[in-house]
Tab-separated table of C-alpha atoms in Angstrom:
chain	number	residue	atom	x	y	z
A	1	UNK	CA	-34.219	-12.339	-5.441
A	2	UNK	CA	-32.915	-9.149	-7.166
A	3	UNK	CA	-30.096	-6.949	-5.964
A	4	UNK	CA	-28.128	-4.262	-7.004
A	5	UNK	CA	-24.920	-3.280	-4.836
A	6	UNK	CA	-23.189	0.204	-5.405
A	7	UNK	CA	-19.553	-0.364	-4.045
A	8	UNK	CA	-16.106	2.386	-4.365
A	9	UNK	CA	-13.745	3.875	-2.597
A	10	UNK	CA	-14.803	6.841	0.183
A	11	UNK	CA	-15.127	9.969	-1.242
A	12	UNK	CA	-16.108	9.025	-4.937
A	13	UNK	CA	-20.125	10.108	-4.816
A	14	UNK	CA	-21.620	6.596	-3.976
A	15	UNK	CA	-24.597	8.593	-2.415
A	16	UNK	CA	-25.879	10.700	-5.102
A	17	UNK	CA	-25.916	8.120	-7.526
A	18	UNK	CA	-27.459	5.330	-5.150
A	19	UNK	CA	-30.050	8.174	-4.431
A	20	UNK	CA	-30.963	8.186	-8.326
A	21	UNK	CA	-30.780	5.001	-8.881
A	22	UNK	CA	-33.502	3.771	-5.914
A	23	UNK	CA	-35.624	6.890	-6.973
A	24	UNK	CA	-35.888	5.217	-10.883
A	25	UNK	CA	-36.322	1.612	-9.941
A	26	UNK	CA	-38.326	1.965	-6.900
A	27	UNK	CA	-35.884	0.907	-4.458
A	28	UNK	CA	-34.418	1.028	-1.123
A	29	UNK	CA	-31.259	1.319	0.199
A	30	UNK	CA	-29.354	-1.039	2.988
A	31	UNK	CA	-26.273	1.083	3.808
A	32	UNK	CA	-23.138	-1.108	4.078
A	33	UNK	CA	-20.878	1.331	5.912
A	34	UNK	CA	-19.418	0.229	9.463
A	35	UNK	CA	-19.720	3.628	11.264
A	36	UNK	CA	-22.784	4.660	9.818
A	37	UNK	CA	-24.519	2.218	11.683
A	38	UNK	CA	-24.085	4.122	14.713
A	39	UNK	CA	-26.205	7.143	15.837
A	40	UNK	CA	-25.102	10.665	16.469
A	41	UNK	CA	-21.528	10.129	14.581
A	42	UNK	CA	-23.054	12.138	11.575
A	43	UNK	CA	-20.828	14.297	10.202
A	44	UNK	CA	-17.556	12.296	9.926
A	45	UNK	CA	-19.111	9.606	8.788
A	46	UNK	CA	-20.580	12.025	5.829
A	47	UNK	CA	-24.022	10.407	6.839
A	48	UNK	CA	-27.260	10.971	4.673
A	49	UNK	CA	-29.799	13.331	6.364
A	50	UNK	CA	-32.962	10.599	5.856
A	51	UNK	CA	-35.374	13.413	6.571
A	52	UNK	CA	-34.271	15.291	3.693
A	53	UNK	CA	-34.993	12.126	0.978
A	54	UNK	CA	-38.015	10.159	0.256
A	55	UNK	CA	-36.171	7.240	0.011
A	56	UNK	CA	-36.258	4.808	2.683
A	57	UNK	CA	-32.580	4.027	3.927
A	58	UNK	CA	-31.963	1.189	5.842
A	59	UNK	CA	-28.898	-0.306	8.388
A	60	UNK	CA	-28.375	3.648	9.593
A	61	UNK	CA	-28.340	4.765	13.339
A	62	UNK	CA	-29.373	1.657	14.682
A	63	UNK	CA	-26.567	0.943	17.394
A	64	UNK	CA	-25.076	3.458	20.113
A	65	UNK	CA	-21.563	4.865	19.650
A	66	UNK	CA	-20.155	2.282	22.795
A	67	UNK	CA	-21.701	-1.010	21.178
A	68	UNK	CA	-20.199	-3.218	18.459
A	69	UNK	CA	-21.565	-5.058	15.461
A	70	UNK	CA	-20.024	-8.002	14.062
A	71	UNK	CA	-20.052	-8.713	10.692
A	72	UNK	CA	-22.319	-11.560	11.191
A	73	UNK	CA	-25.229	-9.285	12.646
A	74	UNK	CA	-24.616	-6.914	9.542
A	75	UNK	CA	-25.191	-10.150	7.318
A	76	UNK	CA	-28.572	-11.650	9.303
A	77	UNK	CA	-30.053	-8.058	8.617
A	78	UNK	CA	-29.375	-7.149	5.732
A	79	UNK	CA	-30.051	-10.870	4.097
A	80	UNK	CA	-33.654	-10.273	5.987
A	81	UNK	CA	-34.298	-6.458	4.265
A	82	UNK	CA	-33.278	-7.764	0.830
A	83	UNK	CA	-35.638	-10.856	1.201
A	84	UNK	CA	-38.508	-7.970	3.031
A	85	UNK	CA	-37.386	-5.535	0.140
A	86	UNK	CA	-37.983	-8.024	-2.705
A	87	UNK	CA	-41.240	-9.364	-0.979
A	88	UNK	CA	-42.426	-5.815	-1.626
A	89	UNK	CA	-41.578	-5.903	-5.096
A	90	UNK	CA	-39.322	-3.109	-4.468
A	91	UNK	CA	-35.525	-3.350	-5.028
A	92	UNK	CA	-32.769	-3.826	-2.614
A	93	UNK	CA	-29.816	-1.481	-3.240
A	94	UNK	CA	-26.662	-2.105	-0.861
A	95	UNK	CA	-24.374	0.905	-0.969
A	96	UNK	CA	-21.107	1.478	0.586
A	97	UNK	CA	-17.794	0.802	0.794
A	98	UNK	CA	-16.807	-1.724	3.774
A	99	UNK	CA	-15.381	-4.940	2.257
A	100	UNK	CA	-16.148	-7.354	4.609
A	101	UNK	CA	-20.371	-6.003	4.811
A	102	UNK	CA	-20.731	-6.631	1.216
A	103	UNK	CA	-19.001	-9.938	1.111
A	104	UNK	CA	-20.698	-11.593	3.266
A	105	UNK	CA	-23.571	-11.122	1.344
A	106	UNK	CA	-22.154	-11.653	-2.102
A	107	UNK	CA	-20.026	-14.867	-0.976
A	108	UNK	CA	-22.420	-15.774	1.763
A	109	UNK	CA	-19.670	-16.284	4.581
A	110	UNK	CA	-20.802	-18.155	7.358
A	111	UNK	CA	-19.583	-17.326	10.783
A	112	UNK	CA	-20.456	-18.894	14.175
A	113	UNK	CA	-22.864	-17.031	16.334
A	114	UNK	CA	-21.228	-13.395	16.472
A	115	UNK	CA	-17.905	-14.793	15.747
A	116	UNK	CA	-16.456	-13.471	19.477
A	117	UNK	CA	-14.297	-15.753	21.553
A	118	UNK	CA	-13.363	-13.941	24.784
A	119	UNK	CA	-10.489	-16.137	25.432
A	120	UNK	CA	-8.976	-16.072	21.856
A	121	UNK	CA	-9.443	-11.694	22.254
A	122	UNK	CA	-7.645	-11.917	25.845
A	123	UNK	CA	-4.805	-14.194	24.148
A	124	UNK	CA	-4.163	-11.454	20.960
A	125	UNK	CA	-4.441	-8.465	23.259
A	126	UNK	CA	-1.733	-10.331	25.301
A	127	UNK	CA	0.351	-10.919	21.848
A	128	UNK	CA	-0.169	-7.253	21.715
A	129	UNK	CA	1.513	-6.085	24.609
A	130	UNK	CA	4.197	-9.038	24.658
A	131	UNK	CA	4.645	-8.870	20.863
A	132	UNK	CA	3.829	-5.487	19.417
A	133	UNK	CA	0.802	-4.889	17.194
A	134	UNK	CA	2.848	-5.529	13.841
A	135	UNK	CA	3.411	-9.409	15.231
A	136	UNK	CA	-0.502	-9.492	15.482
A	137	UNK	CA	-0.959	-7.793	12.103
A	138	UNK	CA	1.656	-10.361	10.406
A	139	UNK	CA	-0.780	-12.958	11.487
A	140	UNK	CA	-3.711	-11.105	9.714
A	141	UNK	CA	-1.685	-10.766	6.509
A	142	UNK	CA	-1.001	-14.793	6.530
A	143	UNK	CA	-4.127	-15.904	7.549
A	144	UNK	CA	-6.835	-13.245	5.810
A	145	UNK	CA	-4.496	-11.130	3.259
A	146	UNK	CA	-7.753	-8.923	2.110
A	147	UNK	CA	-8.817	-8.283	5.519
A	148	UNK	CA	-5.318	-6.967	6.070
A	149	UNK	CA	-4.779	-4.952	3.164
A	150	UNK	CA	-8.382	-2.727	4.283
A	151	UNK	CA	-7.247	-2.300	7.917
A	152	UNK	CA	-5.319	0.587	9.507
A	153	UNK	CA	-1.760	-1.330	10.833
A	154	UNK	CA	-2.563	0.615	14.033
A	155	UNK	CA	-5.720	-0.125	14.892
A	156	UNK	CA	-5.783	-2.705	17.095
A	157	UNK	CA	-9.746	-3.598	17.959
A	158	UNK	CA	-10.286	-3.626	14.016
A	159	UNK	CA	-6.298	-6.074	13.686
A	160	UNK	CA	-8.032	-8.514	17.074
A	161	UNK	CA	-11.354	-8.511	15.310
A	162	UNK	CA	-10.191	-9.228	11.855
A	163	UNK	CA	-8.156	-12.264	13.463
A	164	UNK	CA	-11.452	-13.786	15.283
A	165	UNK	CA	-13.225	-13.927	12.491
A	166	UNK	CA	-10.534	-15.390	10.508
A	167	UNK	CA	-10.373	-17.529	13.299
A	168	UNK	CA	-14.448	-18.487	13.673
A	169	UNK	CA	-15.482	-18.295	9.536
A	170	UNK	CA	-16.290	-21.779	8.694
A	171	UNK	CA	-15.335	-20.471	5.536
A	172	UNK	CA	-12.337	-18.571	3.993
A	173	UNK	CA	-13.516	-14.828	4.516
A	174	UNK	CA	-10.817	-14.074	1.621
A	175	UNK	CA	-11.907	-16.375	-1.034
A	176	UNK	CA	-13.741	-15.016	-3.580
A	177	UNK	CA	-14.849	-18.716	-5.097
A	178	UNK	CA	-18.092	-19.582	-3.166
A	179	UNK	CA	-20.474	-17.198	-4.706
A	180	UNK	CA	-23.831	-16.858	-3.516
A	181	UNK	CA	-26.612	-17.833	-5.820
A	182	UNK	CA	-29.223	-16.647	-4.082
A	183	UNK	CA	-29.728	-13.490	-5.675
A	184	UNK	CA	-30.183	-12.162	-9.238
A	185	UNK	CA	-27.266	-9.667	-9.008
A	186	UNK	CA	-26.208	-6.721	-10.643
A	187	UNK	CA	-22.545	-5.402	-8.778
A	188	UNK	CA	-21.213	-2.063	-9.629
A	189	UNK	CA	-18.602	-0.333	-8.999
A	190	UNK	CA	-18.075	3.270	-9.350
A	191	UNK	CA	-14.553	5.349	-9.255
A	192	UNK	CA	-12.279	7.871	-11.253
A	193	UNK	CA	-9.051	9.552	-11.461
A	194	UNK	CA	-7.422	9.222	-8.635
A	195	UNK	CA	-5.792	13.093	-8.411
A	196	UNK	CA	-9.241	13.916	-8.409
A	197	UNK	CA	-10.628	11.149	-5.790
A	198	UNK	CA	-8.194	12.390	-3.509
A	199	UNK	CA	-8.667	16.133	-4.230
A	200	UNK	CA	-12.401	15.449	-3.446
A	201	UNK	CA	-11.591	13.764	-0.015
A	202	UNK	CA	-9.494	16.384	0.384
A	203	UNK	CA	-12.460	19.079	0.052
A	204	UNK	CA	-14.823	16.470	1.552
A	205	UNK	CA	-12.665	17.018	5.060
A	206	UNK	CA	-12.048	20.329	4.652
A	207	UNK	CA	-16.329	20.549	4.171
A	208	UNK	CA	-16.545	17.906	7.423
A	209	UNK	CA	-14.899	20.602	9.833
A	210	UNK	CA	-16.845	23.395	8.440
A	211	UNK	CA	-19.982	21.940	9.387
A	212	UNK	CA	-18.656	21.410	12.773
A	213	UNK	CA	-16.967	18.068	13.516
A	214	UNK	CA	-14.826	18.941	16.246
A	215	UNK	CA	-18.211	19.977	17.959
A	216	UNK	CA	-19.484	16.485	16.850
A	217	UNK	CA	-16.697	14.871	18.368
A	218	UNK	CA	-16.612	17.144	21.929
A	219	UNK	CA	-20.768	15.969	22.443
A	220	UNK	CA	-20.133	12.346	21.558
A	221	UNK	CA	-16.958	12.047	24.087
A	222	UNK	CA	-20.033	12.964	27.193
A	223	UNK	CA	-21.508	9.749	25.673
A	224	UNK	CA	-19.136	7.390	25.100
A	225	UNK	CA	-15.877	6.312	26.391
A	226	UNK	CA	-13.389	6.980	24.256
A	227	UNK	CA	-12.173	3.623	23.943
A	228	UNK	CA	-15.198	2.352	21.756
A	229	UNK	CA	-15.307	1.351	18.907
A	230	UNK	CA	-16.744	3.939	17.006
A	231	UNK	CA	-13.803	6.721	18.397
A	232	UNK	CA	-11.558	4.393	15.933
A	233	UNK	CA	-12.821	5.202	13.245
A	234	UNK	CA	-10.982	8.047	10.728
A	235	UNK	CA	-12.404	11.529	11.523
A	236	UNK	CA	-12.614	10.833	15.062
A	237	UNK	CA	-9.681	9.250	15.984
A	238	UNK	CA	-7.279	11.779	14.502
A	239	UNK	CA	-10.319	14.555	16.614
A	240	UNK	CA	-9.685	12.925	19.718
A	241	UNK	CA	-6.091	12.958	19.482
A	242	UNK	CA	-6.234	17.180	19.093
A	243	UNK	CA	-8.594	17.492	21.844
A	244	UNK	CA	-6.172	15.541	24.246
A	245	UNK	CA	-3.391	18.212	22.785
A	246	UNK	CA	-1.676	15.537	21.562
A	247	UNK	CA	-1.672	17.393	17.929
A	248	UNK	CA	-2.246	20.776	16.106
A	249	UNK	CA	-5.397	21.954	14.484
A	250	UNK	CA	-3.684	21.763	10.970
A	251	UNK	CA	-1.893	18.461	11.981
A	252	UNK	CA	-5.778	16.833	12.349
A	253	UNK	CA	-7.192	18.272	9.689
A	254	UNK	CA	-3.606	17.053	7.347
A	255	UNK	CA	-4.056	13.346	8.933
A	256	UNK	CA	-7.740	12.798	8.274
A	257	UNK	CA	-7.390	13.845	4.938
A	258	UNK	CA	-4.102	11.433	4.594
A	259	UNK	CA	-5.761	8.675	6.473
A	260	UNK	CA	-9.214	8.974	4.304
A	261	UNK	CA	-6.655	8.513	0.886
A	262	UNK	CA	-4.813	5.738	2.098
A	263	UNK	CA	-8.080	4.071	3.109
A	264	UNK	CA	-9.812	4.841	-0.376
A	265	UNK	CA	-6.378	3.132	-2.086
A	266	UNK	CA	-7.067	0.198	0.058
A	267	UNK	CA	-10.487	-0.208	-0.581
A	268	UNK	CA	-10.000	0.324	-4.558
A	269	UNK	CA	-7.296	-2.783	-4.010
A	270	UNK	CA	-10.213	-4.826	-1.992
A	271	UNK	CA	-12.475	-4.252	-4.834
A	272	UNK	CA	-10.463	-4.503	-7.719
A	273	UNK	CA	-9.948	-8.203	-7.003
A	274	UNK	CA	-13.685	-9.104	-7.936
A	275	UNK	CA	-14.019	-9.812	-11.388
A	276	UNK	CA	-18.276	-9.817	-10.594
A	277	UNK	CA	-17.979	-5.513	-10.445
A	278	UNK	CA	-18.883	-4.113	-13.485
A	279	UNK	CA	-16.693	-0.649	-13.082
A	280	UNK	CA	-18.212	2.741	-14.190
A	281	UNK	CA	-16.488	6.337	-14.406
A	282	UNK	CA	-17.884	8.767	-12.030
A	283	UNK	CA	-16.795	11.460	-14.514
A	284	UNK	CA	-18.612	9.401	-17.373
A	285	UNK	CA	-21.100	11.913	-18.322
A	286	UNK	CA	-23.573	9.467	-19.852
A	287	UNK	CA	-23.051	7.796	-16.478
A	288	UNK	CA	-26.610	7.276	-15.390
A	289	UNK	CA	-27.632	6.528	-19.101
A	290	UNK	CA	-24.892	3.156	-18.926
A	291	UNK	CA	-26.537	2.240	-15.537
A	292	UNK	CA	-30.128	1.999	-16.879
A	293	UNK	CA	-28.168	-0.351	-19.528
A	294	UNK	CA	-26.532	-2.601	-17.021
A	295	UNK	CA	-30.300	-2.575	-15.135
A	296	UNK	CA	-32.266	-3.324	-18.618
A	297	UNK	CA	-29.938	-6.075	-19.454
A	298	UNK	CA	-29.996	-7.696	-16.021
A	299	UNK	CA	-33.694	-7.324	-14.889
A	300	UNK	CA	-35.719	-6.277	-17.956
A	301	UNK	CA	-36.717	-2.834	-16.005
């Protein structure tokens, strides 16, 4: 089965080429993005308007902001659209940039059912309070270092989850040895100067409270409880925080924008370790033209 994946750090412009890409080859896009899986949380998750493109998106607003999704479901789906997608003799592109989504399709990971243990989470919430969050997060960095490396130190759902499934994968969820065969696959990677990735997540925020996040946020806290899930996330954590008064306007605005960088620089770390990504230069301005190389060469289109 064919499959292209689009992978790079937050901010670098993953969308608009993805959108050219599925509109020249006939394709369809599976989003790989944690938070964009979840309806209404739009604009801080710089979400795609899909009524505003003729091509079909897939793995978007399909779970409330108060419910979780493993990484497991994220893998049953999306291994079912690429198999629908090829069927159709259309092609599959995954796009995004959470590690974890994209590995289990491109190592095929295998977890047990939903990977959740209620008594294991009750133990490491209780190493939480006893121990402090950095014991728990030591623990990640021994047993799944790449996990660690993409995860906020103080985030504890994302630190507890990361350890279950380390805990539950029948397999390594940091190896990168056990490749999956399955699919005929071409893996890029796109990314560029880093001044200039972080002056575009910069604007990117800047753009994100223009359009009206903090209303986002004040509609989505009569929805949810704000101890889901999806309130972790950047963008709405650091919200939340200024709504409670626990910080400034300008202090909000300052930490999303530092919190989106340092997650970028993690996710260029994850990334860089594959040796499969073939690595292009968003500011490359025969970018598309090597693309439709890398496509020719690997599927003859």
């Amino acid at each position: 089965m064919n499959l292209i994946i689009l992978t790079g750090p937050t901010g670098v412009g993953k969308t608009e080429l993805s959108l050219k890409i599925a509109e020249k080859y006939n394709g369809e896009i599976i989003s790989a993005d944690s938070m964009q899986i979840y309806r209404k949380f739009d604009i801080g998750t710089a979400k795609i308007d899909c009524s505003k493109t003729d091509i079909v998106h897939h793995m978007i607003d399909i779970v409330d902001g108060d419910m979780e999704f493993s990484v497991y479901e994220f893998q049953q789906k999306a291994k079912t659209l690429i198999e629908d997608i090829n069927k159709r003799n259309k092609m599959p592109i995954l796009v995004g940039g959470t590690g974890l989504y994209i590995n289990s399709i491109v190592y095929n990971l295998t977890f047990q059912e939903s990977g959740k243990d209620d008594a294991y989470r009750e133990h490491l919430n209780q190493l939480a309070k006893e121990k402090g969050l950095d014991y728990l997060y030591a623990q990640l960095v021994e047993l799944d270092p790449n996990s660690a490396e993409l995860i906020d130190k103080n985030n504890s759902h994302r630190i507890i989850r990361a350890l279950e499934i380390a805990k539950n994968g029948k397999k390594d969820n940091s190896s990168f040895n056990t490749k999956n065969e399955e699919y005929n696959l071409l893996y890029l990677g796109l990314n560029m100067d880093r001044a200039k990735l972080y002056d575009n997540i910069n604007k990117r925020v800047d753009q994100m409270m223009y359009s009206g996040l903090l209303k986002e946020v004040n509609e989505l806290i009569k929805l949810y409880p704000e101890t889901s899930q999806s309130f972790k996330a950047i963008g709405y954590k650091e919200v939340l925080s200024y709504i409670k008064g626990e910080i400034t306007s300008e202090e909000m605005s300052e930490l999303i924008k530092k919190n989106s960088r340092h997650y970028a620089k993690r996710q260029l770390t994850w990334f860089k370790r594959d040796d499969r990504i073939v690595w292009l230069d968003r500011e490359d301005e025969d970018l598309f033209g090597k693309v439709e190389k890398l496509v020719g060469e690997k599927f003859g289109k």
